[in-house]
CSV table of C-alpha atoms in Angstrom, one decimal:
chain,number,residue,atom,x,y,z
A,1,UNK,CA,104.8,92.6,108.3
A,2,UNK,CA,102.5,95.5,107.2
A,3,UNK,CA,103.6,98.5,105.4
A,4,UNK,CA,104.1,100.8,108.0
A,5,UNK,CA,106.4,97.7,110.1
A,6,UNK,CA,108.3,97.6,106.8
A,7,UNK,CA,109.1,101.3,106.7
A,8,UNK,CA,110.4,100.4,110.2
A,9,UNK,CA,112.6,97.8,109.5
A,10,UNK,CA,116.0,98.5,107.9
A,11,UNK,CA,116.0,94.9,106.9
A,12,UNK,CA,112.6,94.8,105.1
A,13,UNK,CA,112.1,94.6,101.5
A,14,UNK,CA,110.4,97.7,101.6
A,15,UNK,CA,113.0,99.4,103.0
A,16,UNK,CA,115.8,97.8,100.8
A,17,UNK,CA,114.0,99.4,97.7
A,18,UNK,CA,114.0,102.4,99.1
A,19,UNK,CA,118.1,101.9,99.6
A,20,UNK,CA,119.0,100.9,96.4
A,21,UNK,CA,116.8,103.4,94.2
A,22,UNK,CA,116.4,107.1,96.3
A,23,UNK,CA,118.0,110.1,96.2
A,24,UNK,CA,119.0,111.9,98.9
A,25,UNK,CA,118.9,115.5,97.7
A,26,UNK,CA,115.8,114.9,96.1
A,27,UNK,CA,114.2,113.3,98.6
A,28,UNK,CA,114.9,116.3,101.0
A,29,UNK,CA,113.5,118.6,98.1
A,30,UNK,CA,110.3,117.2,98.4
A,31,UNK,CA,110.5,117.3,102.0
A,32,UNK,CA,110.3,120.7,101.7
A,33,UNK,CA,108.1,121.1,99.2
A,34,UNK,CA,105.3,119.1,101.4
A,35,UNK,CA,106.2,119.8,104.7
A,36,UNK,CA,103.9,122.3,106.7
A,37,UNK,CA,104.6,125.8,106.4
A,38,UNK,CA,102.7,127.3,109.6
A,39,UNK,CA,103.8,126.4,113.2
A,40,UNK,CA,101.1,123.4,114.8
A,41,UNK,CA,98.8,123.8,117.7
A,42,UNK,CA,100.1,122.0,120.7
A,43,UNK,CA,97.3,120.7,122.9
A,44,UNK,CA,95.7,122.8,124.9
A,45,UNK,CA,96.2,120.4,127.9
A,46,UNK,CA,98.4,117.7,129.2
A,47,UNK,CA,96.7,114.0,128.9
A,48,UNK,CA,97.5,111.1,130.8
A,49,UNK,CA,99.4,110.0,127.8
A,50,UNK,CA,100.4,112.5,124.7
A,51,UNK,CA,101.4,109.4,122.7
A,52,UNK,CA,98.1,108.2,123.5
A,53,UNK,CA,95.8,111.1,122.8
A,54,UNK,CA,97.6,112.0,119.4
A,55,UNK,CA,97.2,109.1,118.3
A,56,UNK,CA,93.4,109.1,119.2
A,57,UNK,CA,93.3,112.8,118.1
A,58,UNK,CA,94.8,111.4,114.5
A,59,UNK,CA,92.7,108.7,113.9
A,60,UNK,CA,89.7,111.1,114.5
A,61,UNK,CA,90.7,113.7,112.3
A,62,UNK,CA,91.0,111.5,109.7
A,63,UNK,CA,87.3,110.5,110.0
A,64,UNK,CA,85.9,114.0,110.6
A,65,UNK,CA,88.2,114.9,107.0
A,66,UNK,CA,86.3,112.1,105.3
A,67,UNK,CA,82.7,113.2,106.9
A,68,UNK,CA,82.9,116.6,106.2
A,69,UNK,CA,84.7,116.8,102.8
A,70,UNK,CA,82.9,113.2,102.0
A,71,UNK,CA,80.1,115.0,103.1
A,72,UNK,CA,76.6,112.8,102.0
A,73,UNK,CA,79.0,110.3,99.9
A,74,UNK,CA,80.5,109.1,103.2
A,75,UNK,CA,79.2,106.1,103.9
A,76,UNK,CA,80.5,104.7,108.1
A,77,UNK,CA,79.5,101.2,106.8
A,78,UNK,CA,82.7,101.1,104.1
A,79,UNK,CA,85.3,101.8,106.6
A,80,UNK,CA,87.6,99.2,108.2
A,81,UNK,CA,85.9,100.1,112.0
A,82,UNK,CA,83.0,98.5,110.1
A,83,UNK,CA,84.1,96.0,107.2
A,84,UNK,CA,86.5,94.3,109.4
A,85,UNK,CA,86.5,90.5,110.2
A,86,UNK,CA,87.8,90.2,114.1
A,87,UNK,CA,91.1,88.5,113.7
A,88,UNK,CA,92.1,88.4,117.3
A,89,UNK,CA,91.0,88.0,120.6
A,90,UNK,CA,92.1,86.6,123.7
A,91,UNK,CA,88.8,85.2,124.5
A,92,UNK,CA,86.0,83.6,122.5
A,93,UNK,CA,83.5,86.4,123.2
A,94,UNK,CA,84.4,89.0,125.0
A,95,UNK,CA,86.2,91.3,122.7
A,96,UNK,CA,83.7,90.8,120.2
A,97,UNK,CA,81.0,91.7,122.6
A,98,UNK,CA,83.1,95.0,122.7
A,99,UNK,CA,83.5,95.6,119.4
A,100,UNK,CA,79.2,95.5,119.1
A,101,UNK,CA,78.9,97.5,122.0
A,102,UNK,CA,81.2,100.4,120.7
A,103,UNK,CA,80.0,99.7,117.1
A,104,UNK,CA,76.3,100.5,118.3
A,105,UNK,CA,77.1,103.5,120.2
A,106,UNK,CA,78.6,104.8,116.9
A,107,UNK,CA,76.8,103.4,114.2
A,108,UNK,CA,73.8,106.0,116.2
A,109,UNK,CA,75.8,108.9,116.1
A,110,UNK,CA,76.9,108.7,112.3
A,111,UNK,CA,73.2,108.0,111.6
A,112,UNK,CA,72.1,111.1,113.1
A,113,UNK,CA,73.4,113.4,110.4
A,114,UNK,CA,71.5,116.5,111.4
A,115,UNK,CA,73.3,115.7,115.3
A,116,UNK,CA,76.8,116.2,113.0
A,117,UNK,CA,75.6,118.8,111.0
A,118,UNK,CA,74.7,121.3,114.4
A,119,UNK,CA,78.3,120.4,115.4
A,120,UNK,CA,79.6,121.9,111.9
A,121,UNK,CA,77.7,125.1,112.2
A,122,UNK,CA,79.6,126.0,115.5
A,123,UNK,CA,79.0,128.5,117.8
A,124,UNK,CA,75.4,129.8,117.1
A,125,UNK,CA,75.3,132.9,118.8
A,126,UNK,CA,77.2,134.9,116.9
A,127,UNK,CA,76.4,137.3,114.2
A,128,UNK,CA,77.0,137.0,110.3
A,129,UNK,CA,80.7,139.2,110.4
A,130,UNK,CA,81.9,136.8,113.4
A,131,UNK,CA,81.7,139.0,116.2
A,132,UNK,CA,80.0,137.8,119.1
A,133,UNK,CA,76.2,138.6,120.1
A,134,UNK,CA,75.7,140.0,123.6
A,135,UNK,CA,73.9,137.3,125.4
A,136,UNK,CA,71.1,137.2,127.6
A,137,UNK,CA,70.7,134.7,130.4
A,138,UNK,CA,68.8,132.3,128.8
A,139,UNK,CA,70.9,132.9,125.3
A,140,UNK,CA,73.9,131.6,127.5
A,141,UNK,CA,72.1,128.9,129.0
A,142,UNK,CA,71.2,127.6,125.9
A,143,UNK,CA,74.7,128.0,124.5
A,144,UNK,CA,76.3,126.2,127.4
A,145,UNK,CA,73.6,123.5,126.8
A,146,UNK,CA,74.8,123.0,122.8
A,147,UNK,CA,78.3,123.4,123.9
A,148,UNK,CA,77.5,120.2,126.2
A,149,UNK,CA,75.5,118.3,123.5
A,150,UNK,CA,78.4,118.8,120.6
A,151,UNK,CA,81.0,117.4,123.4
A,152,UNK,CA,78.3,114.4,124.2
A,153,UNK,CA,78.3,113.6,120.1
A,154,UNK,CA,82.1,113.6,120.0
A,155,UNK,CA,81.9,111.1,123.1
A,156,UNK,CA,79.6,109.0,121.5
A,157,UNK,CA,81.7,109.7,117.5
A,158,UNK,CA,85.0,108.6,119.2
A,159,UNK,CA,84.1,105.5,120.1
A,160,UNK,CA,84.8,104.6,116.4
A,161,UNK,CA,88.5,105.2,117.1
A,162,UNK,CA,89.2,102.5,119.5
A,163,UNK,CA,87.2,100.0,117.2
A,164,UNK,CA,89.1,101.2,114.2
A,165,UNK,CA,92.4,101.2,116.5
A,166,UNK,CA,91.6,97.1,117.6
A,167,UNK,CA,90.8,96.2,113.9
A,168,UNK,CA,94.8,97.7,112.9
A,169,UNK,CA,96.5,96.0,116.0
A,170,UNK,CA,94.2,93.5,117.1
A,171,UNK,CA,94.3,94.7,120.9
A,172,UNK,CA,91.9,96.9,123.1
A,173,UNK,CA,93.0,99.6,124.7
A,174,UNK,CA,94.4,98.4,128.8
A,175,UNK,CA,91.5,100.2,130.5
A,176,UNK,CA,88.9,97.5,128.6
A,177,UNK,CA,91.8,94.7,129.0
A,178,UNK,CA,92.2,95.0,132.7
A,179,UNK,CA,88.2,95.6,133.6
A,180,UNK,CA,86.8,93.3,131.5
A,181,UNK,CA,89.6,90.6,132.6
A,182,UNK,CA,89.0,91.7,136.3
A,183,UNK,CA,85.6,91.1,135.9
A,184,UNK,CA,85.7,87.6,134.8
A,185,UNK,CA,88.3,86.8,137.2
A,186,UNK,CA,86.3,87.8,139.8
A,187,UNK,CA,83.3,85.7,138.7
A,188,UNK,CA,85.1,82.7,138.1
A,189,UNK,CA,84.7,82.4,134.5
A,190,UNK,CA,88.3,82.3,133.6
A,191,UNK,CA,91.6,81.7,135.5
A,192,UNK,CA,95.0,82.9,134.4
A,193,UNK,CA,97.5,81.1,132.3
A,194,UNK,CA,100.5,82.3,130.1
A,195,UNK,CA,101.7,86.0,129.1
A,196,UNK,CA,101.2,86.9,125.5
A,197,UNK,CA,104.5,87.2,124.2
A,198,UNK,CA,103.2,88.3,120.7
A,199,UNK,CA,103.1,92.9,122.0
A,200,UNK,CA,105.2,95.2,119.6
A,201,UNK,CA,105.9,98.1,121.9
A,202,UNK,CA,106.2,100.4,118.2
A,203,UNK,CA,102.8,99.0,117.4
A,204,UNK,CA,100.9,99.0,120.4
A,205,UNK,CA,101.7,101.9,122.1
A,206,UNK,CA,100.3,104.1,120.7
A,207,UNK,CA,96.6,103.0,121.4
A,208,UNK,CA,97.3,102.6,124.9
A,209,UNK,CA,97.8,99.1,124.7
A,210,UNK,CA,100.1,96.7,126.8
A,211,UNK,CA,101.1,93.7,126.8
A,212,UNK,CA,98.5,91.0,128.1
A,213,UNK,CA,98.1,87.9,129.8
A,214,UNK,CA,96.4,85.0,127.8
A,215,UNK,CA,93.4,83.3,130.0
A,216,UNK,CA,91.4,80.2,130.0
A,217,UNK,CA,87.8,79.3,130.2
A,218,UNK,CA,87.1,77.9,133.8
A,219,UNK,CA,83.1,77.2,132.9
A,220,UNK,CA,80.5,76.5,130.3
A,221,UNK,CA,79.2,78.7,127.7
A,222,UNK,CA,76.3,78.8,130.0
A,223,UNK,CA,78.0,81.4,132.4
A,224,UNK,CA,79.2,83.2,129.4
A,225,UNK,CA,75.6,83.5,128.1
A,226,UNK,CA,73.8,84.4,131.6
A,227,UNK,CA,76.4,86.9,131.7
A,228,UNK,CA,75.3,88.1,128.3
A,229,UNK,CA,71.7,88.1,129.3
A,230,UNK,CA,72.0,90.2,132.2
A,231,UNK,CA,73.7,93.2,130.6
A,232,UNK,CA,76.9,92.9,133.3
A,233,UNK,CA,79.8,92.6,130.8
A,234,UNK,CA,78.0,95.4,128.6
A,235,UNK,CA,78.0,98.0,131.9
A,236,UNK,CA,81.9,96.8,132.0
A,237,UNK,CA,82.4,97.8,128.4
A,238,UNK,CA,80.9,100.8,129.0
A,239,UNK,CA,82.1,102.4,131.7
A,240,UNK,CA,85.9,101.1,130.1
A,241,UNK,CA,85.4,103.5,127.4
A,242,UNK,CA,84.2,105.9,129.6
A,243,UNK,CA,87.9,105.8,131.6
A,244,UNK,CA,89.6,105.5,128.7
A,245,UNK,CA,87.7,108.7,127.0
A,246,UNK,CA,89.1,110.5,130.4
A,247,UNK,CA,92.0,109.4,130.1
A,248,UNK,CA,92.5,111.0,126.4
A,249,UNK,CA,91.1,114.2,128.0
A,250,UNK,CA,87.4,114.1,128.4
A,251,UNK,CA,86.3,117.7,127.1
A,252,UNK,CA,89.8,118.5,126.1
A,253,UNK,CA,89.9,115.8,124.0
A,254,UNK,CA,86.4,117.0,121.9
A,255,UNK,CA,88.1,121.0,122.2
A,256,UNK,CA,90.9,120.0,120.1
A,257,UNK,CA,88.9,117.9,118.0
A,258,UNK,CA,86.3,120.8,117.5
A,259,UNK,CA,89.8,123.0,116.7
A,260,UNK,CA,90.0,119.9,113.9
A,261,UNK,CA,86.6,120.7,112.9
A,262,UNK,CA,86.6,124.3,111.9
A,263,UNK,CA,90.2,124.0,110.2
A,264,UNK,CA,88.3,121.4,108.2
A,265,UNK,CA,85.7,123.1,107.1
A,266,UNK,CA,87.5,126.0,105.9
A,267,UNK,CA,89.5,123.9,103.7
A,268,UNK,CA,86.2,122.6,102.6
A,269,UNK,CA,85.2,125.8,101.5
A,270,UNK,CA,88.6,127.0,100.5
A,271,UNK,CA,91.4,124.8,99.6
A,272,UNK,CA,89.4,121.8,98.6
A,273,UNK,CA,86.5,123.9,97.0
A,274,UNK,CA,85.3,121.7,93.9
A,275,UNK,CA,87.1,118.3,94.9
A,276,UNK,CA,85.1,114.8,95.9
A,277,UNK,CA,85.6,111.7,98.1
A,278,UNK,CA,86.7,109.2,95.7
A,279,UNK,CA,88.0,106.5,97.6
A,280,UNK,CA,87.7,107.1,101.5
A,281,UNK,CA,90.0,104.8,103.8
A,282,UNK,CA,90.7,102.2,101.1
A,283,UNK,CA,93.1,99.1,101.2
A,284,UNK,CA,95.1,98.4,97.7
A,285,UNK,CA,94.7,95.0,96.4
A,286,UNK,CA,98.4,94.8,96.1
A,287,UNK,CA,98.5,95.8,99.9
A,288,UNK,CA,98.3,91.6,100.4
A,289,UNK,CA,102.2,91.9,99.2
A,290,UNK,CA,103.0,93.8,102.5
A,291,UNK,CA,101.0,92.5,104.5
A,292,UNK,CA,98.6,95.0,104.9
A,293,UNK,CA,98.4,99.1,103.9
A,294,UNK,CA,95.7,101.1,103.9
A,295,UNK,CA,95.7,105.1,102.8
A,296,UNK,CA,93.2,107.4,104.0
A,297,UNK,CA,91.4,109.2,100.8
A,298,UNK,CA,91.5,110.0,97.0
A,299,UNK,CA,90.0,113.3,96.0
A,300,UNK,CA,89.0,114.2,92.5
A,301,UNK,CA,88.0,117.6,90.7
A,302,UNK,CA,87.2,116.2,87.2
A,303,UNK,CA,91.8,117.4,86.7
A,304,UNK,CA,93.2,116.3,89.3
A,305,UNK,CA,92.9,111.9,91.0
A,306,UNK,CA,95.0,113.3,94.0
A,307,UNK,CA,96.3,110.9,97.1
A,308,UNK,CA,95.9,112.3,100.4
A,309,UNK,CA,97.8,111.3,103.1
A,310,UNK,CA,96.3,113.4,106.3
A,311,UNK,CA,98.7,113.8,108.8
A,312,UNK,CA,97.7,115.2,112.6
A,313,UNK,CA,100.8,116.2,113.7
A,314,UNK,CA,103.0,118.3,115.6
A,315,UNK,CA,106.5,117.6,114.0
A,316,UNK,CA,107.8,118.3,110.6
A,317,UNK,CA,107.2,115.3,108.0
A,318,UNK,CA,110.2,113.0,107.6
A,319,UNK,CA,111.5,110.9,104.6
A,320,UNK,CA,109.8,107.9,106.4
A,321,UNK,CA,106.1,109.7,106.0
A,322,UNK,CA,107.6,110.2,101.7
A,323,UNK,CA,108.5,106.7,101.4
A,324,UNK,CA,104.9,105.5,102.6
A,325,UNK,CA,103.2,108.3,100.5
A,326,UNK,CA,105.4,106.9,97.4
A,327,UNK,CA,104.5,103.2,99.0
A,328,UNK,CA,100.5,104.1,98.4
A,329,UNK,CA,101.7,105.4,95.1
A,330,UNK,CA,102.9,101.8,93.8
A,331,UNK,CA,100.3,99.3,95.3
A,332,UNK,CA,97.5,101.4,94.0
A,333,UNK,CA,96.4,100.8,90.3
A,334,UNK,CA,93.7,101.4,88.6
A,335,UNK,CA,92.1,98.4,89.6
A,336,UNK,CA,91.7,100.9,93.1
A,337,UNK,CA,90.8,104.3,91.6
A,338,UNK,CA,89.4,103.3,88.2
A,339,UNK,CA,91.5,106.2,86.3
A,340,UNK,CA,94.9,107.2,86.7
A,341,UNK,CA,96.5,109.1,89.6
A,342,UNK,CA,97.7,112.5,88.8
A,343,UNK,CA,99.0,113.9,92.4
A,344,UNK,CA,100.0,112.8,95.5
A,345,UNK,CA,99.8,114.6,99.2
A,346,UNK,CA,99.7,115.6,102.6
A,347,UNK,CA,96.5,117.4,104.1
A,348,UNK,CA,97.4,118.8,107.7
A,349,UNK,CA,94.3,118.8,109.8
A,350,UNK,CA,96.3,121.4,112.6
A,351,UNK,CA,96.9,124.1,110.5
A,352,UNK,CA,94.6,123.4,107.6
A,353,UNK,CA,97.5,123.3,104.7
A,354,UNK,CA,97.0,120.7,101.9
A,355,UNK,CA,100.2,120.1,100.2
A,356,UNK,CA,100.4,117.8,97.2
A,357,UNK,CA,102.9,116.9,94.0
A,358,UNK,CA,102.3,115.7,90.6
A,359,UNK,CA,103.4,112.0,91.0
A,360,UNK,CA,105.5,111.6,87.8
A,361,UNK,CA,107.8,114.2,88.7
A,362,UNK,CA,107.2,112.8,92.5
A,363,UNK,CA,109.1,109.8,91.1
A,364,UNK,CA,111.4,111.3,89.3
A,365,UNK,CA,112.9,113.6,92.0
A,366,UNK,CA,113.2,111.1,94.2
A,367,UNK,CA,113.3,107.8,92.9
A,368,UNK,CA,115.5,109.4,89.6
A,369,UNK,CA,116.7,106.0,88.6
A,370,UNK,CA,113.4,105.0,86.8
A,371,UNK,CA,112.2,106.6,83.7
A,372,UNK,CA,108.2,106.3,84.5
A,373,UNK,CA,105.7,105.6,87.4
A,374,UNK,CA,105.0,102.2,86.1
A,375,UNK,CA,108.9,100.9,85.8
A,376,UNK,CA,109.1,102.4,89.4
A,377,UNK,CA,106.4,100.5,90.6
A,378,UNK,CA,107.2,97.3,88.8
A,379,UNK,CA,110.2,97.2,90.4
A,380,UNK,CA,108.7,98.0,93.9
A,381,UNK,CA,106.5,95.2,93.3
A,382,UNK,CA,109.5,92.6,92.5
A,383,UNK,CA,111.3,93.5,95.8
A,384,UNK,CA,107.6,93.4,97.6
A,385,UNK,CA,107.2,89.8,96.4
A,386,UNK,CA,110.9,89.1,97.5
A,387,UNK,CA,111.1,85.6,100.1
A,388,UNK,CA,111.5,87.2,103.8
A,389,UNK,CA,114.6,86.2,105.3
């Protein structure tokens, strides 16, 4: 199971390390020393689903963090949405034909930089002290008019959260499930067999996924290839992610995320003045010993190697959220990051705070048993390796 699965397993070995070595009161000191200090925005609107859309809403923060701070470093091609192998699909083409058709859609609006940069700049009638300009008619035509292009580039940008999303769980979201599998049944091309028994309501739910029905092929690769030819699966796929933007909120949706934006760039320009992208989304090579973790960045000033954790969300953080941070902490090595990690953190995309620790006295506080990072993490590693039972 991956890392996250483990931290929700009392049974895992993950979990059992945590048992044997933390300390309680410490554990709650950094609690509060990282939590956020200033009350969250709650969404502006109610969505179909707030599971659903805060999940979305995270996983699109965390992109428009690497973008902007990234800034020209950030490279769309390095993360997983792009790197990733499909690993499964119910049928043998379908859900790949997906993947492209999102993938296009996105790969176009990361390449037009200067689209991204017009979104960054914000409003653009208003003058240099922030108060607004009084607007003629054509002035608030034209405003209306960039208002409607910067929610089109976040329609087309968050199509790279539903690929992302399938390359963590595997799954589409239902919408694409039940149209494109509609489709096909209609046409013939497959017939219904078995129900997938292999959902994990904690891991799918959250990207609007349910559990689905496993299908077999009823023709030749023929159909499948006319079908190809003639564009109709691609019009399927489209208008599913068309619902399924909807159903997150439609223009809602890109408010909050332009809310994400500017909170973003102030920290750009404040907070995280002087620091790089080092590492953006990366995947430890010890994360093979859990099955699979990924954390989302590694800033560096020239002082500080710092691991940022960026977490878009409404509730206070938890001692789960510090056990994965410390988790990140002991399968990274230098292997990763090519020079020592000095802090560790949270950065808080709803209220702009970036909270972080030095990692030795991380450890220390709450994992007091150990008298170093390294004997910390050695021992981490032993129970990672540990047979599952």
């Amino acid at each position: 199971m991956s890392l996250v699965s483990q931290l929700n397993n009392r049974k895992s070995n993950v979990i059992s390390f945590f048992d044997e070595y933390q300390d309680s009161v410490g554990m709650a000191a950094v609690i509060n020393l990282m939590r956020s200090k200033l009350p969250a925005k709650e969404l502006s609107f109610s969505p179909k689903s707030d599971l659903v859309t805060s999940s979305y809403l995270g996983i699109m923060s965390d992109l428009l963090f690497r973008m902007i701070v990234g800034a020209d470093s950030f490279n769309y091609l390095d993360t997983i949405a792009f790197q990733e192998n499909i690993r499964f699909i119910t049928q043998k083409w379908e859900a790949p034909l997906a993947i492209k058709t999102l993938q296009k859609i996105c790969g176009n609006a990361f390449s037009n930089r200067h689209r991204f940069n017009r979104l960054l700049e914000g409003e653009i009638f208003k003058s240099l002290n922030g108060t607004e300009v009084a607007q003629t008619d054509l002035a608030l035509q034209q405003s209306v008019l960039q208002k409607s292009e910067d929610h089109d580039y976040i329609f087309k940008l968050t199509t790279f959260s539903v690929v992302e999303a399938f390359f963590r769980s595997g799954k589409l979201p239902k919408i694409f499930t039940d149209n494109i599998t509609n489709f096909l049944l209609s046409n013939g091309y497959i017939k219904e067999i078995t129900i997938d028994h292999d959902y994990s309501p904690e891991k799918n739910e959250a990207i609007g996924c349910e559990p689905r029905k496993e299908y077999r092929h009823c023709h030749t690769k023929d159909r499948a290839d006319r079908f190809l030819r003639e564009n109709r699966l691609e019009r399927v796929i489209l208008e599913s992610y068309l619902q399924f933007y909807d159903s997150l909120g439609g223009d809602n949706f890109a408010k909050e995320l332009e809310f994400v934006i500017d909170n973003i760039k102030k920290s750009a320009n404040d907070i995280l003045a002087g620091f790089s992208l080092l590492v953006s989304n990366g995947r430890p090579r010890n994360a093979i010993l859990v099955d699979g973790a990924d954390f989302d960045v590694i800033l560096d000033n020239g002082e500080k190697l710092i691991l940022v954790d960026i977490k878009t969300i409404r509730r206070q953080i938890t001692q789960k959220d510090i056990q994965q941070l410390v988790s990140y902490i002991f399968l990274l090595g230098e292997d990763d990051t090519h020079k020592p990690l000095t802090h560790a953190g949270f950065y808080y995309p709803l209220t702009g705070e970036f909270m972080y620790y030095d990692i030795n006295s991380l450890i220390k506080t709450v994992l007091p048993k150990f008298r170093s990072v390294n004997s910390a993490r050695n021992k981490f590693i032993v129970y990672c390796k540990r047979r599952k039972t």
